[in-house]
PDB file of C-alpha atoms in Angstrom:
ATOM      1  CA  ASP A  47      11.496 -12.468   8.376  1.00  0.00           C
ATOM      2  CA  ALA A  48      10.233 -10.943   5.168  1.00  0.00           C
ATOM      3  CA  ASP A  49      10.788  -7.230   4.572  1.00  0.00           C
ATOM      4  CA  VAL A  50       7.092  -6.803   3.719  1.00  0.00           C
ATOM      5  CA  THR A  51       4.555  -9.059   5.420  1.00  0.00           C
ATOM      6  CA  GLN A  52       0.956  -9.340   4.306  1.00  0.00           C
ATOM      7  CA  THR A  53      -1.824 -11.010   6.252  1.00  0.00           C
ATOM      8  CA  PRO A  54      -3.835 -13.040   5.581  1.00  0.00           C
ATOM      9  CA  ARG A  55      -2.224 -14.952   2.683  1.00  0.00           C
ATOM     10  CA  ASN A  56      -5.572 -16.273   1.532  1.00  0.00           C
ATOM     11  CA  ARG A  57      -9.107 -15.251   2.388  1.00  0.00           C
ATOM     12  CA  ILE A  58     -12.556 -16.232   1.231  1.00  0.00           C
ATOM     13  CA  THR A  59     -15.342 -13.866   2.203  1.00  0.00           C
ATOM     14  CA  LYS A  60     -18.989 -13.358   1.379  1.00  0.00           C
ATOM     15  CA  THR A  61     -20.505 -10.542  -0.611  1.00  0.00           C
ATOM     16  CA  GLY A  62     -21.299  -7.557   1.579  1.00  0.00           C
ATOM     17  CA  LYS A  63     -18.816  -8.385   4.311  1.00  0.00           C
ATOM     18  CA  ARG A  64     -16.174  -5.951   5.503  1.00  0.00           C
ATOM     19  CA  ILE A  65     -12.657  -7.212   5.252  1.00  0.00           C
ATOM     20  CA  MET A  66      -9.259  -5.797   6.131  1.00  0.00           C
ATOM     21  CA  LEU A  67      -5.937  -6.742   4.597  1.00  0.00           C
ATOM     22  CA  GLU A  68      -2.890  -5.866   6.613  1.00  0.00           C
ATOM     23  CA  CYS A  69       0.642  -4.984   5.625  1.00  0.00           C
ATOM     24  CA  SER A  70       3.736  -4.325   7.691  1.00  0.00           C
ATOM     25  CA  GLN A  71       7.290  -3.562   6.622  1.00  0.00           C
ATOM     26  CA  THR A  72      10.666  -3.648   8.304  1.00  0.00           C
ATOM     27  CA  LYS A  73      12.548  -1.610   5.697  1.00  0.00           C
ATOM     28  CA  GLY A  74      12.094   1.623   7.625  1.00  0.00           C
ATOM     29  CA  HIS A  75      10.691   3.311   4.520  1.00  0.00           C
ATOM     30  CA  ASP A  76       8.151   6.096   4.595  1.00  0.00           C
ATOM     31  CA  ARG A  77       6.304   5.133   1.421  1.00  0.00           C
ATOM     32  CA  MET A  78       3.795   2.325   1.123  1.00  0.00           C
ATOM     33  CA  TYR A  79       1.441   1.155  -1.606  1.00  0.00           C
ATOM     34  CA  TRP A  80      -1.464  -1.189  -2.251  1.00  0.00           C
ATOM     35  CA  TYR A  81      -1.878  -2.859  -5.641  1.00  0.00           C
ATOM     36  CA  ARG A  82      -4.436  -5.224  -7.081  1.00  0.00           C
ATOM     37  CA  GLN A  83      -3.805  -7.836  -9.778  1.00  0.00           C
ATOM     38  CA  ASP A  84      -6.486  -9.576 -11.802  1.00  0.00           C
ATOM     39  CA  PRO A  85      -5.646 -12.823 -13.636  1.00  0.00           C
ATOM     40  CA  GLY A  86      -3.442 -12.288 -16.672  1.00  0.00           C
ATOM     41  CA  LEU A  87      -3.102  -8.561 -16.072  1.00  0.00           C
ATOM     42  CA  GLY A  88      -0.525  -6.227 -14.616  1.00  0.00           C
ATOM     43  CA  LEU A  89      -0.791  -4.617 -11.201  1.00  0.00           C
ATOM     44  CA  GLN A  90      -3.057  -1.632 -10.654  1.00  0.00           C
ATOM     45  CA  LEU A  91      -2.449   0.931  -7.931  1.00  0.00           C
ATOM     46  CA  ILE A  92      -5.258   1.263  -5.384  1.00  0.00           C
ATOM     47  CA  TYR A  93      -3.855   3.657  -2.770  1.00  0.00           C
ATOM     48  CA  TYR A  94      -0.486   5.001  -1.764  1.00  0.00           C
ATOM     49  CA  SER A  95       0.994   6.817   1.191  1.00  0.00           C
ATOM     50  CA  PHE A  96       4.200   8.835   1.183  1.00  0.00           C
ATOM     51  CA  ASP A  97       4.239   9.215   4.957  1.00  0.00           C
ATOM     52  CA  VAL A  98       2.009   8.563   7.955  1.00  0.00           C
ATOM     53  CA  LYS A  99      -0.108  11.669   7.387  1.00  0.00           C
ATOM     54  CA  ASP A 100      -0.295  11.335   3.616  1.00  0.00           C
ATOM     55  CA  ILE A 101      -2.880   9.152   1.847  1.00  0.00           C
ATOM     56  CA  ASN A 102      -3.582   9.279  -1.878  1.00  0.00           C
ATOM     57  CA  LYS A 103      -5.952   7.508  -4.244  1.00  0.00           C
ATOM     58  CA  GLY A 104      -4.517   5.467  -7.054  1.00  0.00           C
ATOM     59  CA  GLU A 105      -6.056   4.292 -10.311  1.00  0.00           C
ATOM     60  CA  ILE A 106      -8.805   2.105  -8.831  1.00  0.00           C
ATOM     61  CA  SER A 107      -9.689   3.311  -5.323  1.00  0.00           C
ATOM     62  CA  ASP A 108     -13.488   2.981  -5.542  1.00  0.00           C
ATOM     63  CA  GLY A 109     -14.771   0.426  -3.031  1.00  0.00           C
ATOM     64  CA  TYR A 110     -11.552   0.523  -0.997  1.00  0.00           C
ATOM     65  CA  SER A 111     -10.211   2.522   1.940  1.00  0.00           C
ATOM     66  CA  VAL A 112      -6.865   2.535   3.712  1.00  0.00           C
ATOM     67  CA  SER A 113      -5.372   3.340   7.077  1.00  0.00           C
ATOM     68  CA  ARG A 114      -1.735   4.200   7.792  1.00  0.00           C
ATOM     69  CA  GLN A 115      -1.410   3.311  11.431  1.00  0.00           C
ATOM     70  CA  ALA A 116       2.334   3.832  11.673  1.00  0.00           C
ATOM     71  CA  GLN A 117       5.342   4.148   9.423  1.00  0.00           C
ATOM     72  CA  ALA A 118       5.507   0.385   9.226  1.00  0.00           C
ATOM     73  CA  LYS A 119       1.806  -0.457   8.865  1.00  0.00           C
ATOM     74  CA  PHE A 120      -0.646   0.170   6.028  1.00  0.00           C
ATOM     75  CA  SER A 121      -4.037  -1.551   5.931  1.00  0.00           C
ATOM     76  CA  LEU A 122      -6.486  -1.915   3.066  1.00  0.00           C
ATOM     77  CA  SER A 123     -10.211  -2.309   3.749  1.00  0.00           C
ATOM     78  CA  LEU A 124     -13.078  -3.422   1.580  1.00  0.00           C
ATOM     79  CA  GLU A 125     -16.119  -1.912   3.287  1.00  0.00           C
ATOM     80  CA  SER A 126     -18.621  -4.111   1.495  1.00  0.00           C
ATOM     81  CA  ALA A 127     -16.930  -6.771  -0.566  1.00  0.00           C
ATOM     82  CA  ILE A 128     -18.271  -7.635  -4.021  1.00  0.00           C
ATOM     83  CA  PRO A 129     -17.322 -10.554  -6.303  1.00  0.00           C
ATOM     84  CA  ASN A 130     -15.397  -8.411  -8.803  1.00  0.00           C
ATOM     85  CA  GLN A 131     -12.978  -7.528  -6.013  1.00  0.00           C
ATOM     86  CA  THR A 132     -11.749 -11.097  -6.186  1.00  0.00           C
ATOM     87  CA  ALA A 133      -8.066 -10.642  -6.978  1.00  0.00           C
ATOM     88  CA  LEU A 134      -4.498 -10.878  -5.761  1.00  0.00           C
ATOM     89  CA  TYR A 135      -3.525  -7.924  -3.566  1.00  0.00           C
ATOM     90  CA  PHE A 136       0.025  -6.730  -3.075  1.00  0.00           C
ATOM     91  CA  CYS A 137       1.521  -4.283  -0.627  1.00  0.00           C
ATOM     92  CA  ALA A 138       4.824  -2.553  -1.364  1.00  0.00           C
ATOM     93  CA  THR A 139       7.204  -0.084   0.204  1.00  0.00           C
ATOM     94  CA  SER A 140       9.888   2.229  -1.161  1.00  0.00           C
ATOM     95  CA  SER A 141      12.410   4.699   0.157  1.00  0.00           C
ATOM     96  CA  GLY A 142      11.399   7.493  -2.192  1.00  0.00           C
ATOM     97  CA  GLU A 143      14.951   7.902  -3.439  1.00  0.00           C
ATOM     98  CA  LEU A 144      15.184   8.610  -7.130  1.00  0.00           C
ATOM     99  CA  GLY A 145      16.272   5.328  -8.645  1.00  0.00           C
ATOM    100  CA  GLY A 146      15.234   3.373  -5.575  1.00  0.00           C
ATOM    101  CA  GLY A 147      13.206   0.215  -6.039  1.00  0.00           C
ATOM    102  CA  TYR A 148       9.981  -1.054  -4.534  1.00  0.00           C
ATOM    103  CA  THR A 149       9.888  -4.072  -2.227  1.00  0.00           C
ATOM    104  CA  PHE A 150       6.704  -6.112  -2.512  1.00  0.00           C
ATOM    105  CA  GLY A 151       5.004  -8.484  -0.151  1.00  0.00           C
ATOM    106  CA  SER A 152       3.990 -12.015  -1.097  1.00  0.00           C
ATOM    107  CA  GLY A 153       0.395 -11.036  -1.691  1.00  0.00           C
ATOM    108  CA  THR A 154      -3.069 -11.812  -0.361  1.00  0.00           C
ATOM    109  CA  ARG A 155      -5.371 -13.907  -2.497  1.00  0.00           C
ATOM    110  CA  LEU A 156      -8.909 -12.692  -1.856  1.00  0.00           C
ATOM    111  CA  THR A 157     -12.008 -14.466  -3.082  1.00  0.00           C
ATOM    112  CA  VAL A 158     -15.434 -12.874  -2.677  1.00  0.00           C
ATOM    113  CA  VAL A 159     -18.309 -15.312  -3.091  1.00  0.00           C
TER     114      VAL A 159
ATOM    115  CA  ASP B 229       4.530   7.628 -17.532  1.00  0.00           C
ATOM    116  CA  ALA B 230       6.349   6.998 -20.759  1.00  0.00           C
ATOM    117  CA  LYS B 231       4.592   4.265 -22.715  1.00  0.00           C
ATOM    118  CA  THR B 232       6.571   1.052 -22.931  1.00  0.00           C
ATOM    119  CA  THR B 233       6.202  -1.707 -25.478  1.00  0.00           C
ATOM    120  CA  GLN B 234       7.344  -5.259 -24.800  1.00  0.00           C
ATOM    121  CA  PRO B 235       6.781  -8.512 -26.671  1.00  0.00           C
ATOM    122  CA  PRO B 236       4.084 -10.577 -24.950  1.00  0.00           C
ATOM    123  CA  SER B 237       6.232 -13.683 -24.744  1.00  0.00           C
ATOM    124  CA  MET B 238       9.709 -15.063 -25.383  1.00  0.00           C
ATOM    125  CA  ASP B 239      11.447 -18.399 -25.037  1.00  0.00           C
ATOM    126  CA  CYS B 240      15.007 -19.106 -24.017  1.00  0.00           C
ATOM    127  CA  ALA B 241      17.054 -22.257 -23.585  1.00  0.00           C
ATOM    128  CA  GLU B 242      18.426 -22.964 -20.140  1.00  0.00           C
ATOM    129  CA  GLY B 243      22.014 -21.765 -19.809  1.00  0.00           C
ATOM    130  CA  ARG B 244      21.740 -19.325 -22.678  1.00  0.00           C
ATOM    131  CA  ALA B 245      21.436 -15.567 -22.428  1.00  0.00           C
ATOM    132  CA  ALA B 246      17.932 -14.131 -22.375  1.00  0.00           C
ATOM    133  CA  ASN B 247      17.606 -10.727 -24.036  1.00  0.00           C
ATOM    134  CA  LEU B 248      14.349  -8.954 -23.279  1.00  0.00           C
ATOM    135  CA  PRO B 249      13.640  -5.805 -25.303  1.00  0.00           C
ATOM    136  CA  CYS B 250      11.624  -2.772 -24.312  1.00  0.00           C
ATOM    137  CA  ASN B 251      10.687   0.229 -26.387  1.00  0.00           C
ATOM    138  CA  HIS B 252      10.146   3.560 -24.585  1.00  0.00           C
ATOM    139  CA  SER B 253      10.399   6.115 -27.363  1.00  0.00           C
ATOM    140  CA  THR B 254       8.624   8.880 -25.399  1.00  0.00           C
ATOM    141  CA  ILE B 255      10.972   8.764 -22.426  1.00  0.00           C
ATOM    142  CA  SER B 256      12.007  12.099 -20.958  1.00  0.00           C
ATOM    143  CA  GLY B 257      15.549  13.045 -20.118  1.00  0.00           C
ATOM    144  CA  ASN B 258      15.296  12.526 -16.377  1.00  0.00           C
ATOM    145  CA  GLU B 259      13.156   9.381 -16.355  1.00  0.00           C
ATOM    146  CA  TYR B 260      14.630   6.104 -15.220  1.00  0.00           C
ATOM    147  CA  VAL B 261      14.033   2.714 -16.774  1.00  0.00           C
ATOM    148  CA  TYR B 262      13.102   0.040 -14.219  1.00  0.00           C
ATOM    149  CA  TRP B 263      12.835  -3.682 -14.655  1.00  0.00           C
ATOM    150  CA  TYR B 264      10.864  -5.962 -12.364  1.00  0.00           C
ATOM    151  CA  ARG B 265       9.830  -9.556 -12.654  1.00  0.00           C
ATOM    152  CA  GLN B 266       6.980 -11.587 -11.237  1.00  0.00           C
ATOM    153  CA  ILE B 267       7.332 -15.303 -10.780  1.00  0.00           C
ATOM    154  CA  HIS B 268       3.929 -16.950 -10.906  1.00  0.00           C
ATOM    155  CA  SER B 269       1.615 -14.998  -8.586  1.00  0.00           C
ATOM    156  CA  GLN B 270       4.441 -13.966  -6.261  1.00  0.00           C
ATOM    157  CA  GLY B 271       5.128 -10.332  -5.450  1.00  0.00           C
ATOM    158  CA  PRO B 272       7.073  -8.472  -8.146  1.00  0.00           C
ATOM    159  CA  GLN B 273      10.819  -8.428  -7.624  1.00  0.00           C
ATOM    160  CA  TYR B 274      13.057  -5.491  -8.459  1.00  0.00           C
ATOM    161  CA  ILE B 275      15.801  -6.428 -10.931  1.00  0.00           C
ATOM    162  CA  ILE B 276      17.648  -3.338 -12.082  1.00  0.00           C
ATOM    163  CA  HIS B 277      17.245   0.262 -13.148  1.00  0.00           C
ATOM    164  CA  GLY B 278      19.158   2.774 -15.251  1.00  0.00           C
ATOM    165  CA  LEU B 279      19.106   6.304 -16.544  1.00  0.00           C
ATOM    166  CA  LYS B 280      21.643   6.628 -19.349  1.00  0.00           C
ATOM    167  CA  ASN B 281      24.535   4.295 -18.790  1.00  0.00           C
ATOM    168  CA  ASN B 282      24.495   0.548 -19.009  1.00  0.00           C
ATOM    169  CA  GLU B 283      24.095  -1.114 -15.640  1.00  0.00           C
ATOM    170  CA  THR B 284      24.976  -4.517 -14.254  1.00  0.00           C
ATOM    171  CA  ASN B 285      24.221  -6.211 -10.975  1.00  0.00           C
ATOM    172  CA  GLU B 286      24.202  -9.749  -9.691  1.00  0.00           C
ATOM    173  CA  MET B 287      20.908 -10.499 -11.403  1.00  0.00           C
ATOM    174  CA  ALA B 288      21.137  -8.912 -14.809  1.00  0.00           C
ATOM    175  CA  SER B 289      22.521  -6.290 -17.151  1.00  0.00           C
ATOM    176  CA  LEU B 290      20.619  -3.361 -18.587  1.00  0.00           C
ATOM    177  CA  ILE B 291      21.610  -1.920 -21.930  1.00  0.00           C
ATOM    178  CA  ILE B 292      20.078   1.457 -22.804  1.00  0.00           C
ATOM    179  CA  THR B 293      20.469   2.824 -26.306  1.00  0.00           C
ATOM    180  CA  GLU B 294      22.226   6.144 -26.728  1.00  0.00           C
ATOM    181  CA  ASP B 295      18.982   7.907 -27.674  1.00  0.00           C
ATOM    182  CA  ARG B 296      17.325   6.211 -24.634  1.00  0.00           C
ATOM    183  CA  LYS B 297      14.339   5.159 -26.729  1.00  0.00           C
ATOM    184  CA  SER B 298      14.822   1.482 -26.037  1.00  0.00           C
ATOM    185  CA  SER B 299      16.548  -0.864 -23.643  1.00  0.00           C
ATOM    186  CA  THR B 300      17.384  -4.542 -23.277  1.00  0.00           C
ATOM    187  CA  LEU B 301      17.445  -6.577 -20.112  1.00  0.00           C
ATOM    188  CA  ILE B 302      19.993  -9.380 -20.291  1.00  0.00           C
ATOM    189  CA  LEU B 303      19.944 -12.440 -18.084  1.00  0.00           C
ATOM    190  CA  PRO B 304      23.366 -13.872 -18.936  1.00  0.00           C
ATOM    191  CA  HIS B 305      22.756 -17.538 -18.079  1.00  0.00           C
ATOM    192  CA  ALA B 306      19.033 -18.174 -17.806  1.00  0.00           C
ATOM    193  CA  THR B 307      17.824 -20.912 -15.486  1.00  0.00           C
ATOM    194  CA  LEU B 308      14.412 -22.521 -15.137  1.00  0.00           C
ATOM    195  CA  ARG B 309      13.837 -20.310 -12.087  1.00  0.00           C
ATOM    196  CA  ASP B 310      14.034 -17.251 -14.319  1.00  0.00           C
ATOM    197  CA  THR B 311      10.719 -18.181 -15.940  1.00  0.00           C
ATOM    198  CA  ALA B 312       8.554 -15.184 -15.067  1.00  0.00           C
ATOM    199  CA  VAL B 313       6.764 -12.117 -16.401  1.00  0.00           C
ATOM    200  CA  TYR B 314       9.240  -9.280 -16.872  1.00  0.00           C
ATOM    201  CA  TYR B 315       8.041  -5.698 -16.651  1.00  0.00           C
ATOM    202  CA  CYS B 316       9.809  -2.700 -18.148  1.00  0.00           C
ATOM    203  CA  ILE B 317       8.565   0.489 -16.471  1.00  0.00           C
ATOM    204  CA  VAL B 318       9.383   4.136 -17.080  1.00  0.00           C
ATOM    205  CA  PRO B 319       7.562   6.121 -14.397  1.00  0.00           C
ATOM    206  CA  SER B 320       7.142   9.868 -14.378  1.00  0.00           C
ATOM    207  CA  GLY B 321       6.920  12.052 -11.288  1.00  0.00           C
ATOM    208  CA  GLY B 322      10.571  12.306 -10.296  1.00  0.00           C
ATOM    209  CA  SER B 323      11.186  11.158  -6.740  1.00  0.00           C
ATOM    210  CA  ASN B 324       7.402  10.865  -6.249  1.00  0.00           C
ATOM    211  CA  TYR B 325       7.119   8.250  -8.953  1.00  0.00           C
ATOM    212  CA  LYS B 326       4.648   5.411  -8.722  1.00  0.00           C
ATOM    213  CA  LEU B 327       5.124   2.171 -10.603  1.00  0.00           C
ATOM    214  CA  THR B 328       2.568   1.428 -13.314  1.00  0.00           C
ATOM    215  CA  PHE B 329       2.586  -2.136 -14.591  1.00  0.00           C
ATOM    216  CA  GLY B 330       1.640  -3.170 -18.122  1.00  0.00           C
ATOM    217  CA  LYS B 331       1.343  -6.761 -19.260  1.00  0.00           C
ATOM    218  CA  GLY B 332       5.092  -7.359 -19.519  1.00  0.00           C
ATOM    219  CA  THR B 333       6.890 -10.198 -21.293  1.00  0.00           C
ATOM    220  CA  LEU B 334       6.384 -13.792 -20.234  1.00  0.00           C
ATOM    221  CA  LEU B 335       9.833 -15.367 -20.454  1.00  0.00           C
ATOM    222  CA  THR B 336       9.800 -19.141 -20.528  1.00  0.00           C
ATOM    223  CA  VAL B 337      13.134 -20.840 -19.965  1.00  0.00           C
ATOM    224  CA  ASN B 338      13.142 -24.310 -21.446  1.00  0.00           C
ATOM    225  CA  PRO B 339      15.362 -27.215 -20.345  1.00  0.00           C
TER     226      PRO B 339
END
């Protein structure tokens, strides 16, 4: 099983619909992250959580919300999807150790029509 | 985060060493240099990191200049599967660092 699992892998939704992307990790790490990637660009941080009771906005949080249900689970919601939220979404986890790396999931490809 | 500068693209012949440069002239004394790669639309993959000394692991070597203003990621024997975008990242924030991705270098390994 993958260390970081994202569901769904692909999703097409209509403008105005609410959608939730889910992420779970088996690394036992406290820290989790949601990133967005637009074609040809680097990843941008949407939200991050350093532990279950800690939620922080990243660079591009408008239009998104998150829920940290447990140490292992971190969900991203689009309350009312719009076409410019069409992108590749990645979840990641890290230990928080200085010098420690991030482990990323395989991504969710979201299309808003 | 310290600003990093990487060439937008590079080519390498299969079996040869790939040397990917990164400039980070504003790096602070306690900031690490991280390298990640992203193979076409997959999740980024951690490669290596370093602070001052050169580092080597099973994937690559990282050479950091003595003044720490630049570094080079070396893939000793590039294969076609190493074709990817390589990101050099120098995050601030100590143990609370968050990765910020630029556009990276697209390395194309040619047969």
